[in-house]
Tab-separated table of C-alpha atoms and ligand atoms in Angstrom:
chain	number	residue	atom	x	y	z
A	144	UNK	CA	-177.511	-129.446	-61.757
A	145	UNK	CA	-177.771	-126.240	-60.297
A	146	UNK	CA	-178.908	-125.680	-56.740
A	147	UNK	CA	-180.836	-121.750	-56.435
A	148	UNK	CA	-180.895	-120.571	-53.317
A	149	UNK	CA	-184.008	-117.986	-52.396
A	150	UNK	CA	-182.955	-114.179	-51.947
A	151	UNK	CA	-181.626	-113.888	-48.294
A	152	UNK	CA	-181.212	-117.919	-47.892
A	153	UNK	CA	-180.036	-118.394	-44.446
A	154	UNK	CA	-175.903	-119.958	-43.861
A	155	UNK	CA	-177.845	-122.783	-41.780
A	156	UNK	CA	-179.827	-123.901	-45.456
A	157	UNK	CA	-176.766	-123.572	-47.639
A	158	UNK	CA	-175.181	-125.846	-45.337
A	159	UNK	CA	-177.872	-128.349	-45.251
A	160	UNK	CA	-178.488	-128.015	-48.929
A	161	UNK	CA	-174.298	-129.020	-49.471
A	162	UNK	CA	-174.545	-131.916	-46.371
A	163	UNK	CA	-177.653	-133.222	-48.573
A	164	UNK	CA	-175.663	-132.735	-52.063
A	165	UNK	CA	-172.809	-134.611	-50.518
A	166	UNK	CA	-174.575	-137.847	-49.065
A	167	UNK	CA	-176.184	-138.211	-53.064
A	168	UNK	CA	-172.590	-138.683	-54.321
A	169	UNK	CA	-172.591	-135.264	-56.149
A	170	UNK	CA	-169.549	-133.189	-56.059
A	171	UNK	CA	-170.751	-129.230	-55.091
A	172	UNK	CA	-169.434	-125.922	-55.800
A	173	UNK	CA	-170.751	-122.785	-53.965
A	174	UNK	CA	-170.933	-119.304	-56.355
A	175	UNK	CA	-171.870	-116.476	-53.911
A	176	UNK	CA	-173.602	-114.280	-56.261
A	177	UNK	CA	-174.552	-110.188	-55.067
A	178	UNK	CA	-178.333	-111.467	-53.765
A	179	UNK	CA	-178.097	-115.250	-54.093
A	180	UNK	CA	-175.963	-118.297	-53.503
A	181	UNK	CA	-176.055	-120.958	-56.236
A	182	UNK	CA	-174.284	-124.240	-55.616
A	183	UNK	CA	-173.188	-125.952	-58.734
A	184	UNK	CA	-173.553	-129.796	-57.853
A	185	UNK	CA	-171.556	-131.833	-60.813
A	186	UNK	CA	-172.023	-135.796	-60.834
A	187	UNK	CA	-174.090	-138.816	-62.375
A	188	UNK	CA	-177.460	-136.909	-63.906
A	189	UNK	CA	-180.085	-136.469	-61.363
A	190	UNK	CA	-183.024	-137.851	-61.112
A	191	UNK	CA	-186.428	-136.657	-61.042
A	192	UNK	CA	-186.926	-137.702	-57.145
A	193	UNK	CA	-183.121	-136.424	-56.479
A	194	UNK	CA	-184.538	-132.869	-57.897
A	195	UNK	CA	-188.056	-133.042	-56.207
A	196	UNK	CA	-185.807	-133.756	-52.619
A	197	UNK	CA	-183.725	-130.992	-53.082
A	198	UNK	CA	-186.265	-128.567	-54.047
A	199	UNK	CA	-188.106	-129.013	-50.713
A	200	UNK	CA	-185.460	-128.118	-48.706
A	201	UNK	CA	-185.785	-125.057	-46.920
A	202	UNK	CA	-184.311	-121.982	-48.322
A	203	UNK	CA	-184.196	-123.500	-52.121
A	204	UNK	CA	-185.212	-121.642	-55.133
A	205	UNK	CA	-185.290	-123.844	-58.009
A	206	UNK	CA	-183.117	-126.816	-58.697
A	207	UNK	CA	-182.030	-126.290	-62.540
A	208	UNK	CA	-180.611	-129.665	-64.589
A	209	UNK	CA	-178.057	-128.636	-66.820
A	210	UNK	CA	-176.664	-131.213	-69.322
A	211	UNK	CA	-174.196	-128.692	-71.235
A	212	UNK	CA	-170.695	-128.604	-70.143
A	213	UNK	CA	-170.717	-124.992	-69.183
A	214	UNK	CA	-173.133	-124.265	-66.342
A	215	UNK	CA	-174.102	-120.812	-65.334
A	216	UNK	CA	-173.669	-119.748	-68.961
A	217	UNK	CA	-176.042	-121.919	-70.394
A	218	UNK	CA	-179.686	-121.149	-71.233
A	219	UNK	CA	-180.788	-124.167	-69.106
A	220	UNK	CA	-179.750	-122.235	-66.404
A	221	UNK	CA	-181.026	-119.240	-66.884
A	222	UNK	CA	-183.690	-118.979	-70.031
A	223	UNK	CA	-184.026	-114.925	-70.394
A	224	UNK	CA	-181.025	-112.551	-71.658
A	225	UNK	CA	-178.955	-111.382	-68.956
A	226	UNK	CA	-178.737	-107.401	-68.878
A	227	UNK	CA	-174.928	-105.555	-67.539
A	228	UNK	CA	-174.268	-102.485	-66.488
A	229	UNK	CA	-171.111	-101.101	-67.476
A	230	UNK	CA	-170.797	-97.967	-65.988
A	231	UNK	CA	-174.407	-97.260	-65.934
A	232	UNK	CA	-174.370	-98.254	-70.043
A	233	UNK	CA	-176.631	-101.410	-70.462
A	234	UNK	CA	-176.057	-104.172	-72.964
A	235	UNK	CA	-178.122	-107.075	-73.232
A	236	UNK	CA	-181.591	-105.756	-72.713
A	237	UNK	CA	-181.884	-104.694	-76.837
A	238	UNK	CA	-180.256	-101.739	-76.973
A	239	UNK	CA	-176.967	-102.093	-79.517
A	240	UNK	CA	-174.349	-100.870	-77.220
A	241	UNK	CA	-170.781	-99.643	-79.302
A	242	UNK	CA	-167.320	-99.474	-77.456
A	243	UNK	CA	-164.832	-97.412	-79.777
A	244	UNK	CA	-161.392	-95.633	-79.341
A	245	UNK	CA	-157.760	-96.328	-80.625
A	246	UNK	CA	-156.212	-99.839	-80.201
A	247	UNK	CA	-153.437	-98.758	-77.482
A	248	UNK	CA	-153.690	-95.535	-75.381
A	249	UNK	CA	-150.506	-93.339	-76.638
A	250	UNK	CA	-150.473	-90.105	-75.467
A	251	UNK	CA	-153.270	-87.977	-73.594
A	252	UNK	CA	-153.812	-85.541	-77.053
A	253	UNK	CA	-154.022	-89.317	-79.000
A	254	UNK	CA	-156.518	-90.256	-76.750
A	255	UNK	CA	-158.528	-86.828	-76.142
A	256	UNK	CA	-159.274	-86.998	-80.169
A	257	UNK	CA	-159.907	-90.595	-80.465
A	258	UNK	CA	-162.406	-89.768	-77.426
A	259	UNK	CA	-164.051	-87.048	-78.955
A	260	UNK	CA	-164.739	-88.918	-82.252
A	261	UNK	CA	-166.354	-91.811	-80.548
A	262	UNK	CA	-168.399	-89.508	-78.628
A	263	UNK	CA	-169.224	-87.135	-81.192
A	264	UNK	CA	-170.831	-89.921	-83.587
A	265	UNK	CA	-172.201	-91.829	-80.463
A	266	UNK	CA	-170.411	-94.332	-79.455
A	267	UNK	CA	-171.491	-95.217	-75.563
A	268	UNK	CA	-167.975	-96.114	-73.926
A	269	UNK	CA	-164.806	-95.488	-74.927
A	270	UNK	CA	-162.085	-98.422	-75.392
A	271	UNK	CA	-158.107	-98.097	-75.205
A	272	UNK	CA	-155.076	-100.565	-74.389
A	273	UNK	CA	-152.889	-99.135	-71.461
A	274	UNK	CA	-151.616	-102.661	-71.027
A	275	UNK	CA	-151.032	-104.485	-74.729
A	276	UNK	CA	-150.431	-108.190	-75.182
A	277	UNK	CA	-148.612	-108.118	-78.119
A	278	UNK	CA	-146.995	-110.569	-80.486
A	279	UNK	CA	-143.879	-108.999	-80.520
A	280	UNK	CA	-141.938	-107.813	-77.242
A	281	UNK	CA	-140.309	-105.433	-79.692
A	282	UNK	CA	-143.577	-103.627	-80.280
A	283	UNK	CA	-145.007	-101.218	-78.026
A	284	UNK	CA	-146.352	-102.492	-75.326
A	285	UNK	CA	-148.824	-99.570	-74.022
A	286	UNK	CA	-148.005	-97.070	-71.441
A	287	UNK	CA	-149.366	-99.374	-68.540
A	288	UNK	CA	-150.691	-97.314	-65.377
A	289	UNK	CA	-149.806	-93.495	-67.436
A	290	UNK	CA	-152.265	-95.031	-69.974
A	291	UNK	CA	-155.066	-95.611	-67.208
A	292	UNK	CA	-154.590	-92.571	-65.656
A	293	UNK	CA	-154.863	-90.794	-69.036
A	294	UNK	CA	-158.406	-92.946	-70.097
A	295	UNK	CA	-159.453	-92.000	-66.078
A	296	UNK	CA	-159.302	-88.435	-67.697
A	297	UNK	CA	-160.744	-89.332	-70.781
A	298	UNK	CA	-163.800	-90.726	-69.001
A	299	UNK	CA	-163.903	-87.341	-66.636
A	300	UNK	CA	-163.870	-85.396	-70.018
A	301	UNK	CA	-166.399	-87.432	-71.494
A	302	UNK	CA	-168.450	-89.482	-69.490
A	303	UNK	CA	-167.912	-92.534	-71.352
A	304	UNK	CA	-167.349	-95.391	-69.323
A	305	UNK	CA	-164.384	-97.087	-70.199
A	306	UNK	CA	-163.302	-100.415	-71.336
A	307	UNK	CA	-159.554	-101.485	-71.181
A	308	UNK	CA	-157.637	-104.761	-71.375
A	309	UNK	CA	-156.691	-106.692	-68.151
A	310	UNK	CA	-153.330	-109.021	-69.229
A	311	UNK	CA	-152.544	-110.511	-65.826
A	312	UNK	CA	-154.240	-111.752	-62.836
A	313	UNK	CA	-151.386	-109.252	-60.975
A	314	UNK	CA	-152.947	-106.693	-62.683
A	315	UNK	CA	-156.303	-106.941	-61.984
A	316	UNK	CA	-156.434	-104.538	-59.075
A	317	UNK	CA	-154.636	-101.893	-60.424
A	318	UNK	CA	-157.040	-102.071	-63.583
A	319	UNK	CA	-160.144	-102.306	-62.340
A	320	UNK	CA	-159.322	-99.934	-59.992
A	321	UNK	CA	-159.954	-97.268	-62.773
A	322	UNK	CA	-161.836	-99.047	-65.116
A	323	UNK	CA	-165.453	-99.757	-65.735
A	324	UNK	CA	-165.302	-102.457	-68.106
A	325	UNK	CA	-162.183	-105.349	-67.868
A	326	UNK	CA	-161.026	-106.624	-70.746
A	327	UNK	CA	-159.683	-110.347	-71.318
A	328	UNK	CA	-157.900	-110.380	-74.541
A	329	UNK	CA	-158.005	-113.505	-77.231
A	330	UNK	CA	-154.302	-114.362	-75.974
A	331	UNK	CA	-155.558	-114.676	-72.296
A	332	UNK	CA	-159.248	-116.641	-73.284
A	333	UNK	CA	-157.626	-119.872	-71.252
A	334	UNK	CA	-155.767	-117.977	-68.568
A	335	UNK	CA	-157.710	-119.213	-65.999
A	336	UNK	CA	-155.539	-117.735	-63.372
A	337	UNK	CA	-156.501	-114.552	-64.730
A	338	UNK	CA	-160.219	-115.199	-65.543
A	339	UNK	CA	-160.709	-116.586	-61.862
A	340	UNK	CA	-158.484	-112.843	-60.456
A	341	UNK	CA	-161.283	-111.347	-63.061
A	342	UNK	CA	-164.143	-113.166	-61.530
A	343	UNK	CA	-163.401	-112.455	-58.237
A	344	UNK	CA	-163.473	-108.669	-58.671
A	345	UNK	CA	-167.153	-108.371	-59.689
A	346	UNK	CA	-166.301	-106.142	-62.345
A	347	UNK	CA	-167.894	-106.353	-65.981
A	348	UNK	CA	-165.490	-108.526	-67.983
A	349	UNK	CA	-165.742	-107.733	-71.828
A	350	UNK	CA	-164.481	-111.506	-72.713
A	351	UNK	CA	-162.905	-112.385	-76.375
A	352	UNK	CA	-162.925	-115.145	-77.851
A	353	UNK	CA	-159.334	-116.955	-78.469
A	354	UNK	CA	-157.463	-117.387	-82.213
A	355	UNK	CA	-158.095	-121.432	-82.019
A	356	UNK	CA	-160.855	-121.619	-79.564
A	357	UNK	CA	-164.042	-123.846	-80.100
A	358	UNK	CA	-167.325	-122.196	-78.788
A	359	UNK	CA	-168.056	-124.758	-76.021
A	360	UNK	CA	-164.134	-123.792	-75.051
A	361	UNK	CA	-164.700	-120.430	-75.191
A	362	UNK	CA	-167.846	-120.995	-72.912
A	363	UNK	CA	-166.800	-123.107	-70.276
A	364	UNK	CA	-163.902	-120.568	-70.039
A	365	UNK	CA	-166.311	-117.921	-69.169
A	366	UNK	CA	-167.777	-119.959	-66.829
A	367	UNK	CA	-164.381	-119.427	-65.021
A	368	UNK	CA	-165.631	-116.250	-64.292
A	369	UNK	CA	-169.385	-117.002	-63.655
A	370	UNK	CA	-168.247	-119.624	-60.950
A	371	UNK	CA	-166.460	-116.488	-58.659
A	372	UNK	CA	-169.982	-115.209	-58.463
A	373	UNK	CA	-169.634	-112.369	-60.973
A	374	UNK	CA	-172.303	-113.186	-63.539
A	375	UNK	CA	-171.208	-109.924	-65.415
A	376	UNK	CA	-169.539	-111.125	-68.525
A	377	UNK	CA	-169.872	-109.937	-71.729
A	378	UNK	CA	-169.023	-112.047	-75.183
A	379	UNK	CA	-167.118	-111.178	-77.978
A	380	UNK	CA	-166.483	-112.463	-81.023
A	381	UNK	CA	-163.037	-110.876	-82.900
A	382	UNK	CA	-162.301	-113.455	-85.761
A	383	UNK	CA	-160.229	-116.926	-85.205
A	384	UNK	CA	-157.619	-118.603	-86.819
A	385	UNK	CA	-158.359	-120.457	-90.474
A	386	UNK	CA	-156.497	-121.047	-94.281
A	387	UNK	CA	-158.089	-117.858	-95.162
A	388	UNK	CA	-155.733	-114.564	-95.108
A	389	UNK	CA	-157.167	-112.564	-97.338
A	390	UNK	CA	-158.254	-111.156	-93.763
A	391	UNK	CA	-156.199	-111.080	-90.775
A	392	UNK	CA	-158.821	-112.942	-88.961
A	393	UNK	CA	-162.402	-115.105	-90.061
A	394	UNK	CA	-164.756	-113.363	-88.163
A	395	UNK	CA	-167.297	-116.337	-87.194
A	396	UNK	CA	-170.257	-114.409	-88.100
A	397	UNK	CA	-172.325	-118.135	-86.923
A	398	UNK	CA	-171.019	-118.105	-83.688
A	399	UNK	CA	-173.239	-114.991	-82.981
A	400	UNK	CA	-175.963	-117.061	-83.668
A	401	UNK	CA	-174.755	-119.994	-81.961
A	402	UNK	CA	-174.235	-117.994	-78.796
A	403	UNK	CA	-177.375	-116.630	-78.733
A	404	UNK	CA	-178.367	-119.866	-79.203
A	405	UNK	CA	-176.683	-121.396	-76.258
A	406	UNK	CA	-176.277	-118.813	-73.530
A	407	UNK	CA	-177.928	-115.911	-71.826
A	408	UNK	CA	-174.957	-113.506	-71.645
A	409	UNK	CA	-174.458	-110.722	-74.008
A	410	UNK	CA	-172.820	-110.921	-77.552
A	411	UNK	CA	-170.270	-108.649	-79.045
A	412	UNK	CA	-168.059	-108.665	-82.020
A	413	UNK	CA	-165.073	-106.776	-82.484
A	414	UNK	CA	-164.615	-106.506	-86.509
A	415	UNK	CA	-161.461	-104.660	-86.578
A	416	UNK	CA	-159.207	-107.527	-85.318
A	417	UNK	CA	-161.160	-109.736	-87.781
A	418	UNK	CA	-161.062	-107.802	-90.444
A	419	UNK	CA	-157.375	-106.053	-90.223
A	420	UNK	CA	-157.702	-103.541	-92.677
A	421	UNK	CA	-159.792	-100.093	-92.681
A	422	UNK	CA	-162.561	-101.043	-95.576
A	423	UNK	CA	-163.632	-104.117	-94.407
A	424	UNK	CA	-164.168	-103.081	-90.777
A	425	UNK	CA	-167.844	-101.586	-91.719
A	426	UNK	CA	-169.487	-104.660	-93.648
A	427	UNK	CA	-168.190	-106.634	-90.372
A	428	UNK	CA	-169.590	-104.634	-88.308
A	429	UNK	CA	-172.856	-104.358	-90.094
A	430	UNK	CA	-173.164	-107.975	-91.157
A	431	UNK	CA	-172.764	-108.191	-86.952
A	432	UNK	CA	-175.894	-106.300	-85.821
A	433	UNK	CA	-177.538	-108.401	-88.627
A	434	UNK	CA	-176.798	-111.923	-87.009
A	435	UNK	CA	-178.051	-110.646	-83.567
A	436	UNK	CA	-174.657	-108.788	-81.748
A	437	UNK	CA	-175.810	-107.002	-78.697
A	438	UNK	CA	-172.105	-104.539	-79.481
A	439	UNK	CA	-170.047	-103.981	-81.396
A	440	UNK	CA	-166.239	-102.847	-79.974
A	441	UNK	CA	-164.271	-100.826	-82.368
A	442	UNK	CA	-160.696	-99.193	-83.116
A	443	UNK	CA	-160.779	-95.413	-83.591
A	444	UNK	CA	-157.962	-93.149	-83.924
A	445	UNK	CA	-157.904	-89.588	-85.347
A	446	UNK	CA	-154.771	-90.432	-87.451
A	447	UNK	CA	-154.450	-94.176	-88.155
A	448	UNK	CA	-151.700	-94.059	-90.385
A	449	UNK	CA	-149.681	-93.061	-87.158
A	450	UNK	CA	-150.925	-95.297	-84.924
A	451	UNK	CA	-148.058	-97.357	-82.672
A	452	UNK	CA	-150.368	-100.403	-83.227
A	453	UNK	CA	-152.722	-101.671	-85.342
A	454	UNK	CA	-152.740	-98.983	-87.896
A	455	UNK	CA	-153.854	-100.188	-90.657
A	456	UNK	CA	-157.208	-101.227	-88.775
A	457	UNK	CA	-158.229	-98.452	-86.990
A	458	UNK	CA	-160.975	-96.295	-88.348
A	459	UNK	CA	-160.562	-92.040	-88.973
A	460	UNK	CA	-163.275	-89.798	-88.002
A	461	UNK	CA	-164.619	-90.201	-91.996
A	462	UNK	CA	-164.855	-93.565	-91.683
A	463	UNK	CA	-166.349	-94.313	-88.328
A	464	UNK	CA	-169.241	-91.318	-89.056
A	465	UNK	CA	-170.104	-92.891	-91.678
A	466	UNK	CA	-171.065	-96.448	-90.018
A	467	UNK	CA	-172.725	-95.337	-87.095
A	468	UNK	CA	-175.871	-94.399	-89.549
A	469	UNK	CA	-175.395	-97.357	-91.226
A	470	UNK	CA	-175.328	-99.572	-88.459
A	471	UNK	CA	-178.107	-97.764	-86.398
A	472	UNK	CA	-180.440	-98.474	-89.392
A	473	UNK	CA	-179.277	-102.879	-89.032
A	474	UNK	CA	-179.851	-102.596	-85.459
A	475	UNK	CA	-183.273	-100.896	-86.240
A	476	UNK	CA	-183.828	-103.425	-88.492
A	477	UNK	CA	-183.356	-106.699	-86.448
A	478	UNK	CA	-185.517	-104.788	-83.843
A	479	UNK	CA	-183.106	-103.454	-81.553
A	480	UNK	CA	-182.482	-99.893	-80.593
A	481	UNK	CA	-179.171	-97.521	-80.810
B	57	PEP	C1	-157.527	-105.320	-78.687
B	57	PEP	O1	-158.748	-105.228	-78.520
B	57	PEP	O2	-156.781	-104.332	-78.832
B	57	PEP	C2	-156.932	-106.661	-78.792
B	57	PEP	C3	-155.643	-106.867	-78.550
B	57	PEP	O3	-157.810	-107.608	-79.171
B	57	PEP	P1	-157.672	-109.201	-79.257
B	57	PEP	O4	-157.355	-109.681	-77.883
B	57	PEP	O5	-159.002	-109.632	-79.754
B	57	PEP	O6	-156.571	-109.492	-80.243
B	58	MN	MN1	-155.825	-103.602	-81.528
């Protein structure tokens, strides 16, 4: 169960509230959230008369029973969609939000076009690896703090906030540091040292799901997060690991739905790492908004064919102008806004 304290709840009625959680045998975890402490209190299942005690004491809230395995994510805990601000961009609260820009940041003129294509067919932050996990240490590997700098600019250019990818808990800092929006890569979904560093910062976390893992796997990851206190974490969905390679990735299109389903937080789907090729990346990203995505983030780059990574994924300025109609229309349709 879940232990709210009120707005303001003095140190004195936390304490008493973990002295009390204690004595009934439960095992308690404190999350000191912006306005509010919640203490997590895991052990046998509580009963009604355990609940009504706790809720008496002074300074509680609400005591919430949670039977899923991941806590603070769950709709048990909290039953209405939770709204984030990234960068003063909202997602969450039914507007479609879109993140797009090239798959690695490689040079400031790269960037500046990539940039102005998102923003010119109204995209709402801009996206860009300056540190790149990738499957090769042979490939590039992202310019690193250059490449921050350089999306720092982008952002002053622009005024898109700006997501990027976060590969180490060493790195968190420097990262988040310059950007608005941290991003924990499929490669890193179980690094808990990292999604603890991540959690600690407060920082919006844009969090993708990992090539094998399950949804309740992915979710009690993200509670790794939740549990530092920083209740700004953001979903995504990029494709996992199956027989099929006729793409490079199945994009789960029911885990959309099933997340919806099972947690408050906000939904994306990435469709270019799903799909891995250029004329599939639209239908994903449609087929998306359809099943209920609160984003979509996207790989743009003014020249794909010369991209350093994921070329043959990344949309041209064509391409991507011709979605955003497209997709505003879905996201109209399913009774959202763009
Ligand atoms: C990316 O967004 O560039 C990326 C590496 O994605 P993923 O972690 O989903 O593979
Ligand atoms: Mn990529």
């Amino acid at each position: 169960m879940v232990i709210v304290m009120q707005k303001g709840a003095s140190d004195e009625a936390r304490d008493r509230v973990l002295r009390e959680v204690a004595t009934l045998g439960f095992t308690s975890h404190v999350s000191e959230g912006e306005t509010r402490v919640l203490i997590g209190a895991i052990g046998p299942a509580p009963t009604e008369e355990v609940r009504e005690h706790l809720r008496a004491l002074p300074g509680v809230e609400s005591v919430v029973r949670i039977t899923k395995p991941f806590k603070l994510a769950s709709r048990e805990f909290r039953h209405d969609d939770s709204a984030i601000s990234i960068g003063g961009v909202v997602t969450g609260d039914g507007r479609f939000v879109v993140a797009a820009g090239p798959c690695g940041v490689e040079s400031r003129e790269q960037l500046r076009a990539a940039a102005r294509i998102a923003q010119a067919h109204g995209a709402h932050l801009l996206r860009g690896g300056a540190f790149k996990p990738r499957t090769s240490p042979y490939s590039f590997q992202g310019l690193g703090e250059e490449g921050l700098a350089l999306l720092v600019e982008a952002r002053a250019e622009t005024g898109m906030p700006i997501v990027t990818e976060v590969t180490a808990p060493e790195l968190v800092e420097v990262v988040a540091g310059s950007a608005d929006m941290l991003q924990i890569g499929a490669r890193n979904t179980q690094n808990f040292a990292l999604l603890a560093e991540a959690g600690k910062s407060g920082m919006p976390v844009l969090f993708k799901r990992g090539l094998s893992t399950s949804i309740s796997e992915f979710l009690q990851a993200a509670e790794y997060v939740l549990s530092q206190g920083n209740p700004n974490v953001v979903l995504c969905e990029r494709g996992i690991r199956t027989f099929e390679t006729a793409t490079r990735f199945t994009l789960d299109i029911s885990a959309v739905a099933v997340l919806k389903e099972l947690t408050h937080l906000p939904v994306w789907v990435d469709p270019s790492h799903a799909a891995g090729r250029r004329p599939l990346v639209g239908s994903l990203a449609l087929a998306s908004a359809a099943a209920g995505a609160d984003g979509l983030i996207i790989e743009v780059h003014a020249t794909p064919e010369e991209a350093k990574s994921d070329a043959a994924q990344q949309l041209d300025e064509a391409e991507f102008g011709a979605l955003m109609p497209r997709l505003r229309a879905v996201v109209q349709a399913v009774g959202k806004s763009m």
